[in-house]
Short mmCIF file of C-alpha atoms (C1' of nucleotides) in Angstrom, two decimals:
data_model
loop_
_atom_site.label_atom_id
_atom_site.label_comp_id
_atom_site.label_asym_id
_atom_site.label_seq_id
_atom_site.Cartn_x
_atom_site.Cartn_y
_atom_site.Cartn_z
CA MET E 883 -28.23 82.52 -47.58
CA PRO E 884 -29.22 80.17 -44.69
CA ARG E 885 -26.40 77.70 -44.66
CA GLU E 886 -28.02 76.13 -41.77
CA ILE E 887 -31.44 75.27 -41.76
CA ASP E 888 -33.94 77.62 -40.37
CA ARG E 889 -34.44 77.04 -36.82
CA ARG E 890 -38.40 76.94 -37.56
CA SER E 891 -37.71 73.90 -40.00
CA ALA E 892 -35.89 72.16 -37.45
CA ARG E 893 -38.38 72.55 -34.87
CA THR E 894 -41.20 71.55 -37.13
CA ARG E 895 -39.21 68.38 -38.36
CA LYS E 896 -38.32 67.27 -34.84
CA ALA E 897 -41.86 67.73 -33.72
CA LEU E 898 -42.91 65.71 -36.65
CA HIS E 899 -40.50 62.94 -36.13
CA GLN E 900 -41.44 62.63 -32.43
CA ALA E 901 -45.04 62.47 -33.37
CA LEU E 902 -44.33 59.78 -35.70
CA LEU E 903 -42.52 57.83 -33.30
CA GLU E 904 -45.11 58.20 -30.44
CA LEU E 905 -48.11 57.22 -32.71
CA MET E 906 -46.13 54.35 -34.03
CA LEU E 907 -45.62 53.25 -30.59
CA ARG E 908 -49.32 53.53 -29.96
CA LYS E 909 -51.04 52.51 -33.07
CA GLY E 910 -48.57 51.09 -35.58
CA TYR E 911 -47.17 52.53 -38.67
CA GLU E 912 -49.62 50.96 -41.18
CA ALA E 913 -52.67 52.25 -39.43
CA LEU E 914 -51.35 55.68 -39.18
CA SER E 915 -52.53 58.57 -41.18
CA VAL E 916 -50.74 61.86 -42.19
CA GLN E 917 -53.76 63.62 -40.32
CA ASP E 918 -52.75 61.79 -37.18
CA ILE E 919 -49.28 62.95 -37.44
CA ILE E 920 -49.83 66.40 -37.89
CA ASP E 921 -52.64 66.40 -35.41
CA GLU E 922 -50.16 65.07 -32.73
CA ALA E 923 -47.45 67.30 -33.84
CA ASP E 924 -49.83 70.33 -33.94
CA VAL E 925 -48.72 71.24 -37.28
CA GLY E 926 -50.64 72.48 -40.27
CA ARG E 927 -51.21 70.46 -43.19
CA SER E 928 -49.35 72.28 -45.77
CA THR E 929 -46.61 72.45 -43.38
CA PHE E 930 -46.15 68.72 -43.38
CA TYR E 931 -46.11 68.52 -47.14
CA ALA E 932 -43.56 71.38 -47.38
CA HIS E 933 -41.08 69.03 -45.55
CA TYR E 934 -42.11 65.71 -46.48
CA THR E 935 -43.98 64.21 -49.32
CA SER E 936 -45.61 61.49 -47.27
CA LYS E 937 -45.46 59.44 -44.29
CA GLU E 938 -43.05 57.29 -45.61
CA ASP E 939 -40.89 59.94 -46.66
CA LEU E 940 -40.72 61.06 -42.88
CA LEU E 941 -40.03 57.67 -41.70
CA ARG E 942 -37.22 57.29 -44.26
CA SER E 943 -35.67 60.47 -43.29
CA GLY E 944 -35.50 59.42 -39.74
CA PHE E 945 -33.51 56.48 -40.90
CA HIS E 946 -31.46 58.58 -42.98
CA MET E 947 -30.40 60.35 -39.84
CA LEU E 948 -29.79 57.34 -37.94
CA ARG E 949 -27.88 55.69 -40.58
CA GLU E 950 -25.23 58.52 -40.70
CA GLU E 951 -24.83 58.33 -36.91
CA LEU E 952 -24.33 54.62 -36.90
CA THR E 953 -22.08 54.39 -39.87
CA GLU E 954 -20.05 57.00 -38.25
CA ALA E 955 -19.85 55.37 -34.79
CA GLN E 956 -19.09 52.04 -36.54
CA SER E 957 -16.24 53.35 -38.58
CA ALA E 958 -14.88 54.84 -35.46
CA SER E 959 -14.90 51.41 -33.62
CA HIS E 960 -13.83 49.96 -36.57
CA ALA E 961 -10.64 51.87 -36.50
CA ARG E 962 -9.60 51.18 -32.95
CA ALA E 963 -10.90 47.49 -33.17
CA GLU E 964 -8.24 45.54 -35.16
CA ALA E 965 -7.49 42.78 -32.58
CA SER E 966 -10.46 40.52 -33.39
CA ARG E 967 -10.29 40.24 -37.13
CA ASP E 968 -11.39 36.58 -37.08
CA ASP E 969 -14.88 37.49 -35.72
CA PRO E 970 -17.38 38.18 -38.14
CA LEU E 971 -20.04 39.22 -35.82
CA ARG E 972 -18.25 42.12 -34.01
CA PHE E 973 -21.35 44.40 -34.56
CA SER E 974 -23.95 42.14 -32.43
CA ALA E 975 -23.01 42.70 -28.94
CA ALA E 976 -22.87 46.46 -29.31
CA MET E 977 -26.26 46.53 -31.31
CA PHE E 978 -27.95 44.36 -28.74
CA GLU E 979 -26.79 46.80 -26.09
CA HIS E 980 -27.96 49.70 -28.11
CA ALA E 981 -31.22 47.96 -28.52
CA ALA E 982 -31.64 47.47 -24.91
CA ARG E 983 -30.93 51.01 -24.16
CA TYR E 984 -33.61 52.28 -26.90
CA ALA E 985 -35.88 49.42 -26.42
CA ASP E 986 -38.89 51.41 -27.29
CA HIS E 987 -37.59 52.63 -30.37
CA PHE E 988 -36.49 49.28 -31.65
CA ARG E 989 -39.72 47.71 -30.47
CA THR E 990 -41.69 50.04 -32.33
CA MET E 991 -39.65 49.73 -35.47
CA ILE E 992 -39.05 46.03 -35.71
CA GLY E 993 -42.25 44.31 -34.37
CA GLY E 994 -45.33 44.24 -36.14
CA ARG E 995 -45.85 47.90 -35.63
CA GLY E 996 -42.93 49.04 -37.72
CA GLY E 997 -44.43 48.11 -41.15
CA ALA E 998 -42.51 46.99 -44.12
CA VAL E 999 -40.63 50.33 -44.68
CA ALA E 1000 -39.19 50.51 -41.49
CA GLU E 1001 -37.93 46.92 -41.62
CA ASN E 1002 -36.67 47.24 -44.83
CA GLU E 1003 -34.62 50.49 -43.82
CA ILE E 1004 -33.21 48.47 -41.01
CA ARG E 1005 -32.15 45.71 -43.20
CA LEU E 1006 -30.40 48.16 -45.50
CA ILE E 1007 -28.43 49.56 -42.72
CA LEU E 1008 -27.57 46.18 -40.98
CA SER E 1009 -26.51 44.86 -44.42
CA ASP E 1010 -23.98 47.47 -44.86
CA MET E 1011 -22.63 47.02 -41.36
CA VAL E 1012 -22.46 43.07 -41.94
CA ARG E 1013 -20.99 43.19 -45.28
CA GLN E 1014 -18.28 45.31 -44.19
CA GLU E 1015 -17.26 42.99 -41.41
CA LEU E 1016 -17.61 39.87 -43.56
CA SER E 1017 -15.44 41.29 -46.06
CA SER E 1018 -12.42 40.87 -43.85
CA THR E 1019 -13.09 37.67 -42.28
CA LEU E 1020 -14.90 35.55 -44.71
CA GLN E 1021 -13.03 33.63 -47.33
CA ASP E 1022 -14.80 33.16 -50.77
CA GLY E 1023 -16.63 29.85 -50.89
CA THR E 1024 -19.49 28.25 -52.54
CA ILE E 1025 -22.13 30.50 -50.94
CA PRO E 1026 -22.33 34.08 -52.25
CA ARG E 1027 -21.53 36.99 -50.10
CA ASP E 1028 -24.95 38.41 -50.51
CA PHE E 1029 -26.59 35.29 -49.28
CA VAL E 1030 -24.57 35.00 -46.24
CA VAL E 1031 -24.99 39.01 -45.39
CA GLN E 1032 -28.82 38.50 -45.77
CA PHE E 1033 -28.66 35.27 -43.48
CA VAL E 1034 -26.73 37.13 -40.69
CA VAL E 1035 -29.01 40.25 -40.80
CA GLY E 1036 -32.32 37.96 -40.91
CA ALA E 1037 -31.00 36.13 -38.04
CA PHE E 1038 -30.04 39.22 -35.97
CA LEU E 1039 -33.52 40.60 -36.71
CA THR E 1040 -35.14 37.32 -35.71
CA ALA E 1041 -33.10 37.37 -32.39
CA LEU E 1042 -34.00 40.84 -31.72
CA ASN E 1043 -37.87 40.16 -32.19
CA TRP E 1044 -37.77 37.12 -30.24
CA TRP E 1045 -36.09 38.99 -27.56
CA PHE E 1046 -38.58 41.76 -27.24
CA GLU E 1047 -41.66 39.58 -27.88
CA ARG E 1048 -40.88 36.56 -25.67
CA LYS E 1049 -38.01 37.04 -23.11
CA PRO E 1050 -37.56 40.86 -22.69
CA LYS E 1051 -36.07 40.06 -19.26
CA LEU E 1052 -32.80 38.52 -20.73
CA SER E 1053 -29.87 40.71 -20.81
CA PRO E 1054 -28.17 41.92 -24.03
CA SER E 1055 -25.16 39.64 -23.54
CA GLU E 1056 -27.41 36.63 -23.20
CA VAL E 1057 -29.25 37.12 -26.27
CA ASP E 1058 -26.03 37.83 -28.09
CA ALA E 1059 -24.68 34.37 -26.93
CA MET E 1060 -27.35 32.73 -28.35
CA PHE E 1061 -27.21 34.55 -31.55
CA ARG E 1062 -23.68 33.98 -31.91
CA SER E 1063 -24.12 30.38 -31.17
CA LEU E 1064 -26.65 29.78 -33.84
CA VAL E 1065 -25.12 32.02 -36.48
CA LEU E 1066 -21.57 30.79 -36.09
CA GLY E 1067 -21.99 27.25 -35.07
CA GLY E 1068 -25.26 26.40 -36.64
CA LEU E 1069 -27.70 23.72 -35.65
CA ALA E 1070 -25.59 20.78 -35.94
CA GLN E 1071 -24.04 21.34 -32.71
CA MET E 1072 -27.46 20.72 -31.03
CA ILE E 1073 -28.43 17.65 -32.69
CA THR E 1074 -28.35 14.36 -30.72
CA LYS E 1075 -25.54 12.45 -32.58
CA GLU E 1076 -25.74 9.60 -30.06
CA ARG E 1077 -29.28 8.83 -31.30
CA ARG E 1078 -28.61 8.48 -34.97
CA GLN E 1079 -28.65 4.75 -34.97
CA ALA E 1080 -30.59 4.27 -31.97
CA ALA E 1081 -34.28 3.55 -31.91
CA ARG E 1082 -36.12 6.43 -30.61
CA PRO E 1083 -35.56 9.48 -28.68
CA ALA E 1084 -37.60 8.22 -25.90
CA ALA E 1085 -35.72 9.37 -22.74
CA GLY E 1086 -34.53 12.96 -22.87
CA ARG E 1087 -31.34 12.86 -21.00
CA ASP E 1088 -30.46 16.31 -19.68
CA ASN E 1089 -26.81 17.05 -19.75
CA ASP E 1090 -27.14 20.74 -19.02
CA MET U 1417 -80.04 23.27 -46.41
CA PRO U 1418 -77.01 23.95 -48.46
CA ARG U 1419 -74.56 21.20 -47.39
CA GLU U 1420 -72.03 22.57 -49.76
CA ILE U 1421 -71.53 26.25 -50.31
CA ASP U 1422 -73.67 27.66 -53.07
CA ARG U 1423 -71.92 27.60 -56.34
CA ARG U 1424 -72.46 31.22 -56.65
CA SER U 1425 -70.67 32.01 -53.50
CA ALA U 1426 -67.85 29.72 -54.51
CA ARG U 1427 -67.44 31.35 -57.70
CA THR U 1428 -67.34 34.77 -56.32
CA ARG U 1429 -64.81 33.83 -53.65
CA LYS U 1430 -62.51 32.25 -56.34
CA ALA U 1431 -62.92 35.19 -58.45
CA LEU U 1432 -62.02 37.48 -55.63
CA HIS U 1433 -58.99 35.37 -54.54
CA GLN U 1434 -57.68 35.26 -58.04
CA ALA U 1435 -58.01 38.99 -58.54
CA LEU U 1436 -56.27 39.58 -55.35
CA LEU U 1437 -53.38 37.34 -56.47
CA GLU U 1438 -53.21 38.80 -59.94
CA LEU U 1439 -53.36 42.45 -58.44
CA MET U 1440 -50.84 41.57 -55.81
CA LEU U 1441 -48.42 40.44 -58.49
CA ARG U 1442 -49.09 43.61 -60.40
CA LYS U 1443 -49.27 46.50 -57.83
CA GLY U 1444 -48.27 44.82 -54.46
CA TYR U 1445 -50.70 44.35 -51.62
CA GLU U 1446 -50.26 47.50 -49.68
CA ALA U 1447 -51.06 49.75 -52.70
CA LEU U 1448 -54.12 47.70 -53.23
CA SER U 1449 -57.73 48.81 -52.46
CA VAL U 1450 -61.00 47.01 -52.40
CA GLN U 1451 -62.04 49.03 -55.32
CA ASP U 1452 -59.39 47.59 -57.47
CA ILE U 1453 -60.22 44.09 -56.11
CA ILE U 1454 -63.92 44.19 -57.07
CA ASP U 1455 -63.12 45.88 -60.32
CA GLU U 1456 -60.61 43.34 -61.45
CA ALA U 1457 -62.93 40.44 -60.24
CA ASP U 1458 -66.05 42.08 -61.87
CA VAL U 1459 -67.98 41.75 -58.60
CA GLY U 1460 -70.22 44.20 -56.89
CA ARG U 1461 -69.16 46.41 -54.04
CA SER U 1462 -71.77 44.94 -51.57
CA THR U 1463 -70.91 41.38 -52.79
CA PHE U 1464 -67.27 41.79 -51.51
CA TYR U 1465 -68.24 42.98 -48.15
CA ALA U 1466 -71.08 39.94 -48.04
CA HIS U 1467 -68.01 37.58 -48.23
CA TYR U 1468 -65.11 39.31 -46.42
CA THR U 1469 -64.70 42.16 -44.11
CA SER U 1470 -61.57 43.70 -45.77
CA LYS U 1471 -58.77 42.86 -48.18
CA GLU U 1472 -56.83 41.57 -45.27
CA ASP U 1473 -59.68 39.00 -44.49
CA LEU U 1474 -59.72 37.97 -48.10
CA LEU U 1475 -55.82 37.34 -47.73
CA ARG U 1476 -56.13 35.64 -44.69
CA SER U 1477 -58.93 33.33 -45.92
CA GLY U 1478 -56.33 32.25 -48.77
CA PHE U 1479 -53.83 31.37 -46.41
CA HIS U 1480 -56.09 29.61 -44.24
CA MET U 1481 -56.83 27.23 -46.92
CA LEU U 1482 -53.24 26.85 -48.09
CA ARG U 1483 -52.37 26.00 -44.56
CA GLU U 1484 -54.83 23.16 -44.25
CA GLU U 1485 -53.28 21.73 -47.62
CA LEU U 1486 -49.82 21.93 -46.13
CA THR U 1487 -50.35 20.61 -42.85
CA GLU U 1488 -52.30 17.81 -44.55
CA ALA U 1489 -49.42 16.99 -46.90
CA GLN U 1490 -46.76 17.40 -44.18
CA SER U 1491 -48.63 14.96 -41.96
CA ALA U 1492 -48.68 12.47 -44.82
CA SER U 1493 -45.04 12.84 -45.54
CA HIS U 1494 -44.23 12.70 -41.96
CA ALA U 1495 -46.00 9.40 -41.55
CA ARG U 1496 -43.75 7.87 -44.19
CA ALA U 1497 -40.40 9.40 -43.67
CA GLU U 1498 -39.27 7.77 -40.77
CA ALA U 1499 -35.83 7.11 -42.00
CA SER U 1500 -34.04 10.52 -41.55
CA ARG U 1501 -34.80 11.36 -38.12
CA ASP U 1502 -31.61 13.09 -37.36
CA ASP U 1503 -32.31 15.73 -40.01
CA PRO U 1504 -33.90 18.73 -38.47
CA LEU U 1505 -34.50 20.33 -42.00
CA ARG U 1506 -36.41 17.83 -43.85
CA PHE U 1507 -38.92 20.47 -44.98
CA SER U 1508 -36.52 22.59 -46.85
CA ALA U 1509 -35.91 20.74 -50.06
CA ALA U 1510 -39.73 20.11 -50.78
CA MET U 1511 -40.39 23.67 -49.87
CA PHE U 1512 -37.90 25.04 -52.39
CA GLU U 1513 -39.18 22.75 -54.99
CA HIS U 1514 -42.60 23.86 -54.28
CA ALA U 1515 -41.65 27.47 -54.47
CA ALA U 1516 -39.78 26.90 -57.78
CA ARG U 1517 -42.96 25.40 -59.32
CA TYR U 1518 -45.29 27.96 -57.90
CA ALA U 1519 -42.70 30.99 -58.27
CA ASP U 1520 -45.18 33.62 -59.07
CA HIS U 1521 -47.31 32.98 -55.97
CA PHE U 1522 -44.18 32.95 -53.58
CA ARG U 1523 -42.70 35.80 -55.29
CA THR U 1524 -45.88 37.82 -54.76
CA MET U 1525 -46.21 36.74 -51.16
CA ILE U 1526 -42.66 36.99 -49.88
CA GLY U 1527 -41.07 40.02 -51.47
CA GLY U 1528 -41.86 43.67 -50.70
CA ARG U 1529 -45.04 43.08 -52.59
CA GLY U 1530 -46.53 40.67 -50.03
CA GLY U 1531 -46.97 43.09 -47.23
CA ALA U 1532 -46.75 42.54 -43.52
CA VAL U 1533 -49.91 40.37 -43.66
CA ALA U 1534 -48.85 37.80 -46.00
CA GLU U 1535 -45.24 37.46 -44.51
CA ASN U 1536 -46.68 36.80 -40.97
CA GLU U 1537 -49.10 34.20 -42.15
CA ILE U 1538 -46.28 32.61 -43.77
CA ARG U 1539 -44.14 32.69 -40.72
CA LEU U 1540 -47.03 31.10 -38.67
CA ILE U 1541 -47.30 28.23 -41.12
CA LEU U 1542 -43.55 27.85 -41.45
CA SER U 1543 -43.03 27.70 -37.67
CA ASP U 1544 -45.61 24.96 -37.19
CA MET U 1545 -43.79 23.02 -39.54
CA VAL U 1546 -40.18 23.43 -38.27
CA ARG U 1547 -41.37 23.17 -34.58
CA GLN U 1548 -42.74 19.67 -35.36
CA GLU U 1549 -39.48 18.82 -37.21
CA LEU U 1550 -37.33 20.18 -34.21
CA SER U 1551 -39.12 18.42 -31.68
CA SER U 1552 -37.88 14.98 -32.69
CA THR U 1553 -34.22 15.96 -33.68
CA LEU U 1554 -33.19 18.62 -31.59
CA GLN U 1555 -31.97 18.12 -28.10
CA ASP U 1556 -32.63 20.53 -25.03
CA GLY U 1557 -30.01 22.87 -24.74
CA THR U 1558 -29.25 26.36 -23.57
CA ILE U 1559 -31.23 28.02 -26.33
CA PRO U 1560 -34.86 28.04 -26.23
CA ARG U 1561 -36.88 25.86 -28.87
CA ASP U 1562 -38.83 28.97 -29.76
CA PHE U 1563 -35.52 31.13 -30.59
CA VAL U 1564 -34.19 28.06 -32.88
CA VAL U 1565 -37.68 27.82 -34.77
CA GLN U 1566 -37.70 31.47 -35.46
CA PHE U 1567 -34.11 31.22 -36.45
CA VAL U 1568 -34.71 28.45 -38.92
CA VAL U 1569 -37.97 30.15 -40.29
CA GLY U 1570 -35.98 33.42 -40.76
CA ALA U 1571 -33.22 31.91 -42.62
CA PHE U 1572 -35.45 29.93 -45.00
CA LEU U 1573 -37.33 33.15 -46.05
CA THR U 1574 -34.33 34.85 -46.12
CA ALA U 1575 -32.85 32.21 -48.63
CA LEU U 1576 -36.01 32.15 -50.58
CA ASN U 1577 -36.07 36.07 -51.00
CA TRP U 1578 -32.47 36.08 -51.90
CA TRP U 1579 -33.18 33.42 -54.61
CA PHE U 1580 -35.78 35.04 -56.29
CA GLU U 1581 -34.49 38.47 -56.11
CA ARG U 1582 -30.83 37.73 -56.87
CA LYS U 1583 -30.25 34.55 -58.40
CA PRO U 1584 -33.36 33.22 -59.89
CA LYS U 1585 -31.53 30.79 -62.29
CA LEU U 1586 -30.37 28.54 -59.60
CA SER U 1587 -32.10 25.09 -59.09
CA PRO U 1588 -33.88 24.35 -55.91
CA SER U 1589 -31.28 21.77 -54.89
CA GLU U 1590 -28.75 24.46 -55.14
CA VAL U 1591 -30.38 26.98 -52.97
CA ASP U 1592 -31.21 24.27 -50.50
CA ALA U 1593 -27.87 23.25 -50.26
CA MET U 1594 -26.73 26.72 -49.29
CA PHE U 1595 -29.45 27.11 -46.90
CA ARG U 1596 -28.76 23.76 -45.18
CA SER U 1597 -24.98 24.53 -45.19
CA LEU U 1598 -25.53 27.94 -43.23
CA VAL U 1599 -28.29 26.83 -40.89
CA LEU U 1600 -26.65 23.49 -39.85
CA GLY U 1601 -23.09 24.42 -40.01
CA GLY U 1602 -23.10 28.20 -39.35
CA LEU U 1603 -20.56 30.78 -40.30
CA ALA U 1604 -17.68 29.10 -38.49
CA GLN U 1605 -16.86 26.91 -41.46
CA MET U 1606 -16.39 29.77 -43.47
CA ILE U 1607 -13.76 31.71 -41.54
CA THR U 1608 -10.57 32.17 -43.13
CA LYS U 1609 -8.81 30.62 -40.00
CA GLU U 1610 -10.32 27.27 -40.50
CA ARG U 1611 -10.43 27.25 -44.27
CA ARG U 1612 -9.49 23.64 -44.64
CA GLN U 1613 -12.58 21.82 -43.36
CA ALA U 1614 -15.64 23.17 -45.11
CA ALA U 1615 -17.75 22.06 -47.97
CA ARG U 1616 -20.15 19.91 -46.13
CA PRO U 1617 -22.64 20.08 -43.64
CA ALA U 1618 -22.69 17.45 -41.02
CA ALA U 1619 -25.87 15.88 -41.52
CA GLY U 1620 -26.24 16.56 -45.24
CA ARG U 1621 -27.25 13.77 -47.69
CA ASP U 1622 -26.12 14.57 -51.10
CA ASN U 1623 -28.77 14.97 -53.50
CA ASP U 1624 -27.25 15.16 -56.82
"C1'" DT Z 22 -33.23 98.89 -33.78
"C1'" DA Z 23 -35.78 99.12 -38.34
"C1'" DT Z 24 -36.68 97.05 -42.75
"C1'" DG Z 25 -37.11 94.26 -46.53
"C1'" DA Z 26 -36.57 89.45 -47.99
"C1'" DT Z 27 -37.31 84.66 -47.23
"C1'" DA Z 28 -39.57 80.85 -45.55
"C1'" DA Z 29 -43.09 78.59 -42.70
"C1'" DT Z 30 -47.88 78.68 -41.41
"C1'" DG Z 31 -53.01 77.49 -41.44
"C1'" DG Z 32 -57.15 76.67 -43.75
"C1'" DA Z 33 -59.92 75.51 -47.63
"C1'" DC Z 34 -60.47 72.77 -51.86
"C1'" DA Z 35 -61.51 68.55 -55.00
"C1'" DG Z 36 -60.78 63.86 -55.68
"C1'" DC Z 37 -60.53 59.54 -54.05
"C1'" DT Z 38 -61.39 55.10 -50.94
"C1'" DT Z 39 -64.12 53.17 -47.38
"C1'" DG Z 40 -67.96 50.48 -45.47
"C1'" DT Z 41 -73.00 50.28 -45.21
"C1'" DT Z 42 -77.88 50.21 -46.79
"C1'" DC Z 43 -81.61 49.18 -50.11
"C1'" DG Z 44 -84.76 47.00 -53.58
"C1'" DG Z 45 -84.97 44.57 -58.03
"C1'" DG Z 46 -83.18 40.86 -60.50
"C1'" DA Z 47 -80.98 36.42 -61.40
"C1'" DT Z 48 -79.49 31.81 -60.08
"C1'" DT Z 49 -79.87 27.73 -57.28
"C1'" DT Z 50 -82.26 24.33 -54.47
"C1'" DT Z 51 -86.50 21.91 -53.25
"C1'" DA L 731 -92.73 25.71 -60.70
"C1'" DA L 732 -92.09 27.86 -56.25
"C1'" DA L 733 -89.28 29.16 -52.57
"C1'" DA L 734 -84.93 30.42 -50.88
"C1'" DT L 735 -80.78 32.68 -51.60
"C1'" DC L 736 -77.53 35.27 -53.56
"C1'" DC L 737 -75.73 38.93 -56.71
"C1'" DC L 738 -76.02 43.59 -58.54
"C1'" DG L 739 -75.84 48.64 -58.99
"C1'" DA L 740 -76.46 52.85 -57.00
"C1'" DA L 741 -76.29 55.97 -53.57
"C1'" DC L 742 -74.69 57.66 -48.96
"C1'" DA L 743 -71.60 59.92 -45.13
"C1'" DA L 744 -67.29 59.91 -43.43
"C1'" DG L 745 -62.50 59.96 -43.52
"C1'" DC L 746 -57.92 60.74 -45.96
"C1'" DT L 747 -54.90 63.02 -49.49
"C1'" DG L 748 -52.24 66.20 -51.78
"C1'" DT L 749 -52.19 71.23 -53.44
"C1'" DC L 750 -53.48 75.86 -53.58
"C1'" DC L 751 -53.03 80.76 -51.54
"C1'" DA L 752 -52.92 84.52 -48.49
"C1'" DT L 753 -51.08 85.32 -43.96
"C1'" DT L 754 -47.65 85.52 -40.80
"C1'" DA L 755 -43.36 84.94 -38.35
"C1'" DT L 756 -38.46 84.77 -38.79
"C1'" DC L 757 -34.10 85.68 -40.85
"C1'" DA L 758 -30.22 88.87 -42.80
"C1'" DT L 759 -28.66 93.43 -43.25
"C1'" DA L 760 -28.00 98.38 -42.66
#
DNA sequence: TATGATAATGGACAGCTTGTTCGGGATTTT
DNA sequence: AAAATCCCGAACAAGCTGTCCATTATCATA
């Protein structure tokens, strides 16, 4: 019995995944048909359906593999990083770096091209990571854990998207700094407290 | 010449919009076909294409109308609300109330059922509102305006989604309090190290 | 290396959706 | 009432979907 998967299978699947990625980058996920995929991958129709039930299934399987890699890598880094227990956003820096390295992939998945499925999968993966981090650093309060987790994940995706769409020239650490500043400190730090009783925010005084 | 639109036209469009909403609530936007819509609205195929070019066009037109209503309402409230100029999140409370009243609509548009188009339209509308609010309360800092706006909008949508999906029993003001606490104060207030001072966001005015 | 077993492959099929076109019929406006 | 406008229903080609089957290539074993 083939304990490992047949090489033919593996090759086909790899071709399909690659074709999907390429086409998503070119046309976007939603506008994509199975026909396009098998055409790009040079694979027969029935071959596709022998491996996956739909294009959504194909995409999901890709994320499934990615998820295993990431959780593995994270558990490893989790083991050796005991020092900064009071930082609930340990993941962000590494993730921004990762995103910069695989910019095409992330761009494809997160922007409008990614479709609802991709974004959802990403949310799930990130939610797990964030939940794990928050469990050790956050105290129980009036705000449910779930809510905080979703908040952090949403902010991260927002940051990533803004980065790619608006200021792709920024370095990962710069974006990370903004992200951390907003998520950790909130908006309060940016409000002009001195003007609360003043008449009008007329003269914008720059103080770096 | 028809200064107003023909009643027949108006009736047909209304029927189409209503059918779209109904079907989105039932099956979700993505899984929807034009066939379904004209079937539900009891309208001929060619009639549909006489008014809209696609189901996306139909959805967009709905948001276009909504947008005009909202911006109008907001500019009105903007005119009479000069008191709390130091609150960058004036919109949230009213929006959560609005969402509670039209729960079905929001649920349909924002959750997974809404599709990418709906969420994008909503993001655009909210971005305008938030940008306008932030322009008067936020001072220039190291973090670009765009980034902050997207951050706030994302957090709001996250809150809304969490509310509907997880704790629909909560009142609008409760969710609003959580939202404000996180967005204004950030995560720092919830970290174990600094557990003593929390509970209240800086610019929060108690509403119950 | 030869051979049977296994699994992937390609092409063909029916069913469905899409967007367009047309003339007859109904409703609104003048 | 007459004219203008809009709705309707049907039919059309084109495209995609998911499933079938016989064929072919690859694997494990002797």
